[in-house]
XYZ file of C-alpha atoms in Angstrom:
526
model
C -68.833 -45.461 204.621
C -69.638 -41.988 205.704
C -70.630 -44.026 208.720
C -67.227 -45.780 209.423
C -65.516 -42.311 209.062
C -67.236 -40.198 211.484
C -66.663 -43.404 214.430
C -63.206 -43.883 213.371
C -60.884 -42.881 216.568
C -57.109 -43.154 216.875
C -56.342 -46.191 218.972
C -55.602 -44.929 222.901
C -51.814 -45.521 222.755
C -51.193 -42.757 219.774
C -52.945 -40.496 222.214
C -51.067 -41.384 225.282
C -47.777 -40.940 222.772
C -49.418 -37.810 221.406
C -49.616 -36.401 224.966
C -46.321 -36.897 225.663
C -44.032 -34.055 226.260
C -42.408 -33.219 222.887
C -39.025 -31.388 223.787
C -36.143 -29.794 221.279
C -32.828 -29.714 221.869
C -32.668 -26.884 223.523
C -34.711 -28.332 226.324
C -37.687 -26.464 225.497
C -41.617 -27.772 224.711
C -42.551 -27.774 221.140
C -46.359 -28.228 219.366
C -47.537 -31.666 219.335
C -48.943 -31.578 215.731
C -47.648 -33.503 213.208
C -45.080 -31.122 211.381
C -42.098 -33.069 209.799
C -40.972 -30.061 208.257
C -40.822 -27.781 211.154
C -37.026 -27.965 212.607
C -38.837 -28.198 215.954
C -40.634 -31.524 215.558
C -37.669 -33.263 213.758
C -35.660 -32.039 216.897
C -38.267 -33.215 219.415
C -38.029 -36.713 217.523
C -34.026 -36.146 217.711
C -34.563 -35.724 221.407
C -36.227 -39.262 221.942
C -33.268 -40.830 219.348
C -30.877 -39.076 221.893
C -32.727 -40.820 225.013
C -32.514 -44.220 223.824
C -28.952 -43.631 222.625
C -27.986 -42.841 226.388
C -29.898 -45.430 227.954
C -27.511 -48.224 225.581
C -24.321 -46.139 226.492
C -25.499 -46.366 230.679
C -26.148 -49.915 230.329
C -23.186 -50.681 227.869
C -21.549 -48.772 230.489
C -22.424 -50.446 233.849
C -21.810 -53.886 232.156
C -18.461 -52.811 231.061
C -18.054 -51.904 235.027
C -19.717 -54.962 236.649
C -17.774 -57.545 233.759
C -14.476 -55.698 234.629
C -14.942 -56.032 238.741
C -16.015 -59.485 238.457
C -12.706 -60.432 236.325
C -10.558 -58.201 238.704
C -12.048 -58.856 242.151
C -11.414 -62.656 241.978
C -12.317 -64.295 245.032
C -10.972 -67.725 246.509
C -12.391 -69.973 244.185
C -13.228 -72.385 247.420
C -15.439 -69.843 248.986
C -17.020 -68.639 245.521
C -18.284 -72.678 245.010
C -19.535 -72.651 248.285
C -21.477 -69.617 248.285
C -25.448 -70.302 249.143
C -26.782 -67.951 246.430
C -25.405 -70.168 243.541
C -28.723 -71.883 242.912
C -29.706 -68.494 242.930
C -27.306 -67.666 239.878
C -28.652 -70.063 238.182
C -32.244 -69.513 237.790
C -31.630 -65.564 237.312
C -30.162 -67.276 234.158
C -32.725 -68.692 233.467
C -35.546 -67.263 234.038
C -33.982 -64.349 232.066
C -33.428 -66.883 228.653
C -37.238 -67.547 229.244
C -37.982 -63.993 229.541
C -35.745 -63.050 226.242
C -38.019 -66.101 224.695
C -40.941 -64.554 225.917
C -39.813 -61.434 224.018
C -38.741 -63.414 220.662
C -42.199 -63.973 220.324
C -43.408 -60.655 221.230
C -41.232 -59.408 218.735
C -42.260 -62.011 215.996
C -46.116 -60.543 216.619
C -45.128 -57.183 216.819
C -42.664 -57.243 213.082
C -45.646 -59.457 211.786
C -48.317 -56.761 212.792
C -46.177 -53.999 211.748
C -45.450 -55.532 208.075
C -49.491 -56.273 207.595
C -49.893 -53.021 208.300
C -47.348 -51.048 206.247
C -48.910 -54.306 203.076
C -52.421 -52.437 203.785
C -50.623 -49.263 203.324
C -48.857 -49.480 200.014
C -52.444 -51.531 198.856
C -54.928 -48.141 199.120
C -52.064 -45.661 197.860
C -51.818 -48.135 194.601
C -55.980 -48.671 194.752
C -55.950 -44.492 195.036
C -52.867 -43.881 192.725
C -55.082 -46.198 190.203
C -58.447 -44.140 190.517
C -56.673 -40.483 190.306
C -54.628 -42.435 187.493
C -58.272 -43.026 185.844
C -59.105 -39.508 186.349
C -56.739 -37.794 184.351
C -56.686 -40.755 181.836
C -60.546 -39.867 181.055
C -60.139 -36.639 181.296
C -57.242 -35.916 179.079
C -58.814 -38.302 176.581
C -62.093 -36.989 176.580
C -60.545 -33.320 175.825
C -58.081 -34.683 173.415
C -61.073 -35.739 170.809
C -62.569 -32.896 171.517
C -60.677 -30.624 170.378
C -59.367 -32.857 167.536
C -61.204 -35.456 166.567
C -64.323 -33.209 166.652
C -63.025 -29.841 165.510
C -61.294 -31.991 162.114
C -65.117 -33.452 161.674
C -67.188 -29.710 162.496
C -64.491 -28.153 159.749
C -65.090 -30.077 156.983
C -68.779 -30.645 157.706
C -68.652 -26.892 157.375
C -67.448 -26.671 153.519
C -70.039 -29.643 153.002
C -72.905 -26.879 154.584
C -71.959 -23.823 153.062
C -74.637 -23.519 150.827
C -76.629 -23.935 154.032
C -77.110 -21.195 156.721
C -79.226 -23.002 158.799
C -76.649 -26.263 158.672
C -73.900 -24.105 159.724
C -75.359 -22.758 162.921
C -75.939 -25.670 163.849
C -72.707 -26.742 163.571
C -71.244 -23.882 165.414
C -73.769 -23.960 168.089
C -71.771 -28.078 168.608
C -68.678 -26.221 168.876
C -69.730 -23.938 171.178
C -71.107 -26.955 172.988
C -67.511 -29.030 172.904
C -65.907 -25.873 174.111
C -68.008 -25.528 176.853
C -67.576 -29.983 177.419
C -63.579 -28.608 177.442
C -63.638 -25.878 179.920
C -65.693 -27.832 182.138
C -63.536 -30.550 182.271
C -60.419 -27.649 182.594
C -62.105 -26.791 185.718
C -61.717 -30.428 187.402
C -58.678 -30.472 189.361
C -55.128 -31.714 187.897
C -53.990 -34.046 190.389
C -50.641 -33.888 188.794
C -49.653 -31.020 190.321
C -49.385 -32.003 193.409
C -46.378 -33.453 192.154
C -46.942 -36.163 194.730
C -46.707 -39.827 192.888
C -48.489 -42.042 194.750
C -47.592 -44.669 192.970
C -43.674 -44.007 193.488
C -44.465 -43.232 197.397
C -45.874 -46.660 197.996
C -43.113 -48.481 196.174
C -40.249 -46.504 197.853
C -42.677 -47.485 201.637
C -42.715 -51.310 200.124
C -38.679 -51.180 199.900
C -38.146 -49.907 203.279
C -40.641 -52.003 204.728
C -38.908 -54.941 203.098
C -35.664 -54.648 204.301
C -37.103 -52.822 208.401
C -39.116 -56.706 208.779
C -35.549 -58.571 207.440
C -33.131 -56.916 209.534
C -36.237 -57.325 212.745
C -36.483 -61.082 211.377
C -32.248 -61.583 211.412
C -32.455 -60.082 214.806
C -35.408 -62.009 216.581
C -33.352 -65.482 215.277
C -29.812 -64.023 216.201
C -31.898 -63.780 219.997
C -33.178 -66.850 219.831
C -29.852 -69.218 218.633
C -28.084 -66.587 222.034
C -31.201 -67.308 224.221
C -30.856 -71.499 223.366
C -27.540 -71.650 223.627
C -26.782 -70.063 227.271
C -30.259 -72.598 227.742
C -27.612 -74.950 226.795
C -25.017 -74.018 228.964
C -22.736 -72.588 226.085
C -22.640 -68.924 227.035
C -19.069 -68.687 228.080
C -18.108 -69.051 224.224
C -20.626 -67.259 222.582
C -20.667 -63.935 225.421
C -19.166 -61.758 222.398
C -22.516 -62.473 220.404
C -24.570 -61.752 223.637
C -22.598 -58.164 223.232
C -23.550 -57.565 219.514
C -26.988 -58.912 220.262
C -27.770 -56.490 223.478
C -26.301 -53.444 220.590
C -28.850 -54.743 217.985
C -31.871 -54.637 220.676
C -30.811 -51.189 222.170
C -30.777 -50.223 218.520
C -34.118 -51.093 218.189
C -34.820 -48.637 220.426
C -35.519 -46.560 217.624
C -38.242 -47.314 217.254
C -39.735 -45.352 219.386
C -39.162 -42.721 217.076
C -41.657 -43.901 214.521
C -43.882 -44.647 217.286
C -44.292 -41.254 217.988
C -44.157 -39.534 214.470
C -46.818 -42.232 213.123
C -48.945 -41.354 216.789
C -48.933 -37.218 216.001
C -49.887 -38.043 212.536
C -52.590 -40.736 213.247
C -54.225 -38.614 215.865
C -55.032 -35.835 213.619
C -54.501 -37.325 210.038
C -57.126 -34.822 208.061
C -55.801 -32.020 209.730
C -52.046 -32.928 208.198
C -53.658 -33.775 204.516
C -55.301 -30.213 204.544
C -52.209 -28.537 204.880
C -50.296 -30.169 202.578
C -52.863 -29.772 199.962
C -53.446 -26.222 200.487
C -53.184 -24.175 197.024
C -52.846 -27.107 194.876
C -56.442 -28.292 195.468
C -59.370 -27.064 196.844
C -60.247 -27.566 200.740
C -64.385 -28.672 199.935
C -62.652 -31.409 197.795
C -60.512 -32.482 199.958
C -63.334 -32.431 203.003
C -65.632 -34.573 200.374
C -62.589 -37.401 200.218
C -61.884 -37.234 203.367
C -65.181 -37.311 205.249
C -67.446 -38.809 202.724
C -70.620 -37.353 204.353
C -73.986 -37.123 202.539
C -74.497 -33.006 203.985
C -71.252 -32.127 201.634
C -72.417 -31.523 198.167
C -70.057 -33.211 195.711
C -67.969 -30.512 194.099
C -68.032 -31.942 190.855
C -71.621 -32.006 190.386
C -72.024 -28.828 188.833
C -69.426 -29.493 186.270
C -70.099 -33.423 185.361
C -73.649 -31.870 185.207
C -73.256 -29.711 182.144
C -71.081 -32.221 180.327
C -73.637 -34.189 180.088
C -76.707 -31.684 179.113
C -73.790 -30.702 176.510
C -73.495 -34.306 174.979
C -77.241 -34.796 175.042
C -77.578 -31.499 172.885
C -74.961 -32.108 170.532
C -76.238 -35.495 169.893
C -79.927 -34.034 169.228
C -78.115 -31.692 166.983
C -76.123 -35.172 165.385
C -79.624 -36.864 164.985
C -81.109 -33.997 163.214
C -78.797 -33.746 160.864
C -78.475 -37.332 160.059
C -82.345 -37.340 158.876
C -82.586 -33.876 157.221
C -79.317 -33.007 155.798
C -77.876 -36.672 155.015
C -80.233 -37.042 151.892
C -79.049 -33.465 150.518
C -75.592 -34.232 151.476
C -74.685 -38.163 151.122
C -70.923 -36.541 151.513
C -71.181 -35.510 155.099
C -72.574 -38.991 156.372
C -69.222 -39.944 157.190
C -68.493 -36.816 159.291
C -71.768 -37.148 160.678
C -70.993 -40.387 161.938
C -67.634 -39.860 163.546
C -69.320 -37.254 165.558
C -72.178 -39.592 166.976
C -69.626 -42.422 167.640
C -67.343 -39.609 169.355
C -70.334 -38.213 171.834
C -71.012 -42.108 172.088
C -67.921 -42.620 173.852
C -67.362 -39.402 175.319
C -70.225 -40.196 177.470
C -69.674 -43.852 178.166
C -65.989 -41.850 179.829
C -68.475 -39.288 181.456
C -70.192 -42.320 183.304
C -66.604 -44.070 184.183
C -65.475 -40.503 185.462
C -68.533 -39.936 187.141
C -67.958 -43.102 189.788
C -64.517 -42.216 189.748
C -65.034 -38.940 191.410
C -67.805 -40.554 194.020
C -65.954 -40.021 197.116
C -66.454 -43.709 198.327
C -63.838 -45.480 196.213
C -61.465 -42.671 197.186
C -62.789 -42.701 201.258
C -61.975 -46.245 201.066
C -58.709 -46.428 200.664
C -58.020 -43.871 202.942
C -59.704 -44.772 205.688
C -58.126 -48.653 204.940
C -54.494 -46.388 205.190
C -55.502 -45.325 208.055
C -56.556 -48.515 210.103
C -53.219 -49.771 208.575
C -51.141 -47.258 209.663
C -52.484 -46.158 213.175
C -53.573 -49.474 214.109
C -51.990 -52.793 212.526
C -49.004 -50.294 211.854
C -48.806 -48.586 215.359
C -49.748 -51.789 217.337
C -46.869 -53.858 215.609
C -44.210 -51.242 216.576
C -45.877 -50.761 220.334
C -44.762 -54.727 219.960
C -41.441 -53.727 218.751
C -40.898 -51.184 221.393
C -41.942 -54.309 224.235
C -39.548 -56.646 222.951
C -36.822 -54.288 222.750
C -37.274 -53.605 226.273
C -37.645 -56.557 227.330
C -34.843 -58.517 225.476
C -32.368 -55.538 226.514
C -33.321 -56.545 230.546
C -32.879 -60.199 229.732
C -29.980 -60.126 227.685
C -28.384 -57.630 230.744
C -29.240 -60.459 233.412
C -28.030 -63.218 232.028
C -24.698 -61.359 231.105
C -24.046 -60.752 234.016
C -25.291 -64.155 235.972
C -23.828 -66.288 233.349
C -20.452 -65.687 234.023
C -20.669 -66.089 237.897
C -22.417 -69.533 237.317
C -20.347 -70.735 234.817
C -17.499 -69.910 237.317
C -19.218 -71.995 239.735
C -19.130 -74.804 237.633
C -15.467 -74.504 236.921
C -14.733 -74.119 240.540
C -17.056 -77.649 240.901
C -14.638 -79.274 237.790
C -12.005 -78.725 239.168
C -12.735 -79.944 242.639
C -14.278 -82.980 241.116
C -10.702 -83.317 238.473
C -8.249 -83.206 242.343
C -9.831 -86.863 243.012
C -7.164 -89.592 242.193
C -7.092 -90.944 239.271
C -5.753 -94.132 240.275
C -8.281 -94.468 243.130
C -10.262 -97.918 241.366
C -13.518 -96.418 243.596
C -13.214 -92.692 241.338
C -16.233 -93.238 239.111
C -13.641 -91.280 236.595
C -10.887 -94.010 236.842
C -13.613 -96.353 235.742
C -14.962 -94.300 232.988
C -10.921 -94.264 231.934
C -10.108 -98.166 232.041
C -13.582 -99.260 229.910
C -12.470 -96.585 227.790
C -9.485 -97.862 226.930
C -8.996 -101.772 227.256
C -5.403 -101.812 226.027
C -4.477 -100.789 229.815
C -3.537 -103.985 231.698
C -6.703 -105.155 233.498
C -6.819 -105.250 237.444
C -6.655 -108.913 238.819
C -8.768 -109.842 242.175
C -6.939 -110.463 245.052
C -8.171 -114.318 244.712
C -5.713 -117.132 246.454
C -2.659 -118.145 244.027
C -3.523 -121.636 243.571
C -6.431 -121.115 242.502
C -5.564 -120.133 238.499
C -1.864 -121.218 237.720
C -2.648 -121.045 233.627
C -3.837 -117.793 233.952
C -0.707 -116.419 235.238
C 1.536 -118.504 233.100
C 0.385 -115.622 230.378
C 1.776 -112.704 232.376
C 4.284 -110.922 231.580
C 6.471 -109.908 234.864
C 8.451 -106.453 234.612
C 12.492 -106.907 234.866
C 13.862 -108.449 238.422
C 13.562 -106.481 241.203
C 17.299 -106.245 242.561
C 17.417 -108.257 245.879
C 19.909 -108.669 248.653
C 19.707 -112.565 249.002
C 22.287 -114.776 247.831
C 21.411 -116.219 244.269
C 21.744 -119.811 245.570
C 19.492 -119.397 249.112
C 16.991 -117.397 246.598
C 16.947 -119.954 244.103
C 16.298 -122.196 246.321
C 13.211 -120.351 247.814
C 12.025 -120.354 244.070
C 12.556 -123.502 243.421
C 10.432 -125.018 246.594
C 7.359 -122.426 245.558
C 6.602 -123.700 242.263
C 9.344 -124.092 240.612
C 9.550 -121.035 237.997
C 11.734 -118.759 239.592
C 9.780 -116.099 237.687
C 6.540 -115.889 239.629
C 8.718 -114.306 242.566
C 9.555 -111.302 240.368
C 5.596 -110.818 239.352
C 4.054 -107.497 241.373
C 1.624 -107.865 243.638
C -0.956 -106.561 241.658
C -0.008 -108.589 238.609
C 0.222 -112.419 240.068
C -3.457 -111.478 242.176
C -2.339 -112.698 245.496
C 0.470 -111.762 247.922
C 4.220 -113.210 248.041
C 5.569 -116.252 249.926
C 6.095 -116.255 253.165
C 8.254 -118.871 254.939
C 9.553 -119.631 258.553
C 13.390 -120.473 259.167
C 12.043 -124.700 260.454
C 10.585 -124.347 257.000
C 14.200 -123.705 255.653
C 16.074 -126.585 258.041
C 13.281 -129.013 256.957
C 13.526 -128.429 253.313
C 17.336 -127.923 253.692
C 17.532 -131.859 255.111
C 15.299 -133.405 252.616
C 17.114 -135.534 250.290
C 16.621 -134.685 246.180
C 14.064 -137.004 245.835
C 12.000 -135.976 248.537
C 12.587 -132.366 247.205
C 11.600 -133.557 243.897
C 8.475 -135.135 245.162
C 7.629 -132.279 247.300
C 7.599 -129.485 244.380
C 5.809 -131.870 242.817
C 3.348 -131.948 245.815
C 3.474 -128.743 245.694
C 2.401 -127.731 242.520
C -0.974 -130.070 242.399
């Protein structure tokens, strides 16, 4: 474990951002050491956030100017539809949509990596808090048993052994050993004085991370839906969502603030921890747990050794009293056995305390937390920054390209709508005719005499006004079929052109007798 800590190297991206110039709000360079309580360092982080906000405002301003010019400076639609760069505009929108999909994928990966890193951090904090809490519990319990339980047993034994001065001296010696144990336990660091509840910090971190993860997840889903709608050609109806998504993507640029602060911490985390524990916990103890090197001696070795020796001496004294004093004072056996049981439980607590105070457990939690924050966490934030940059650029291109592409499509549709709908060769007219079967069917230009039965089912319109005399009109209609209503059917309904006849045919018809006329009509119908 010590070799793992010695070989620990912060990732390259933490060094890269750590060496980035830190400038406060007065445009003065500041120290890049992680000092969140310092005003200048806080201003350097605020300055980075202001740069991201300025980028958002500049981008939105440029987009507003571009869209205003696009709406106000409209050219002729015919010239717009005939521009040769229409394909470039369309393919630019498609390429931007694909880049957005890639950026969303990167965002999902970065969001998951950041969540994994924070989860590893909180898990390590819980483990470290459990270890420190176990140490405090063992120390408190051992001191309580030595002060109260052992003192009561020794007080009763002192009354029993009042007539034996040697036994009383043995009891006084055991009391000195108990006081020595308490003194050694008091020499151990009191972790509560640090006023840092690791479990509370882990809970707050987990809650913040949950809402951060959920917010990014919803943002990525919204961006993906907008991208799909844009690729399906529905971007004109979803332009307000474009602006919302673009604003959200730029708001996610606040992640570089967290990225820079965490990178500054990951470059030298032990330096910050030493500064935070100064005056509360000894520097040798902090070094022991941060580095866990075999060359470093355990700062708790001496008090633990004195604790062990004191318990061993007290157990030897109790064994002697049980062997020699109980036959003389039978009533003292109960208190002596009680002291022996107390010493055995104290020895068990000593072994547990020795294991918990060893550096390997806390150092492993420390390394796991550093790996979670500085590798998975910061790497995830780096991918989120990449997502923000790619998505912002892609959404900007899409927002600029899609209105122009939609206008070109609209111009083409209007040109398509200019075709005469009554034209029988118009595909739209054919579709309308197939979708509306109640409309009058168009008859083919067949001969008049080909289907008399089908013509009898026609419903002709109102008779047209004719300037010819009524008798002559009736004679003409009787000549061509004997049914005057067929003469009034329009050309498109009759399926044949109107009959034409010459003056010679009229004279021949008038010279016929009534019987010949009837015969002529029957032959004509046949």
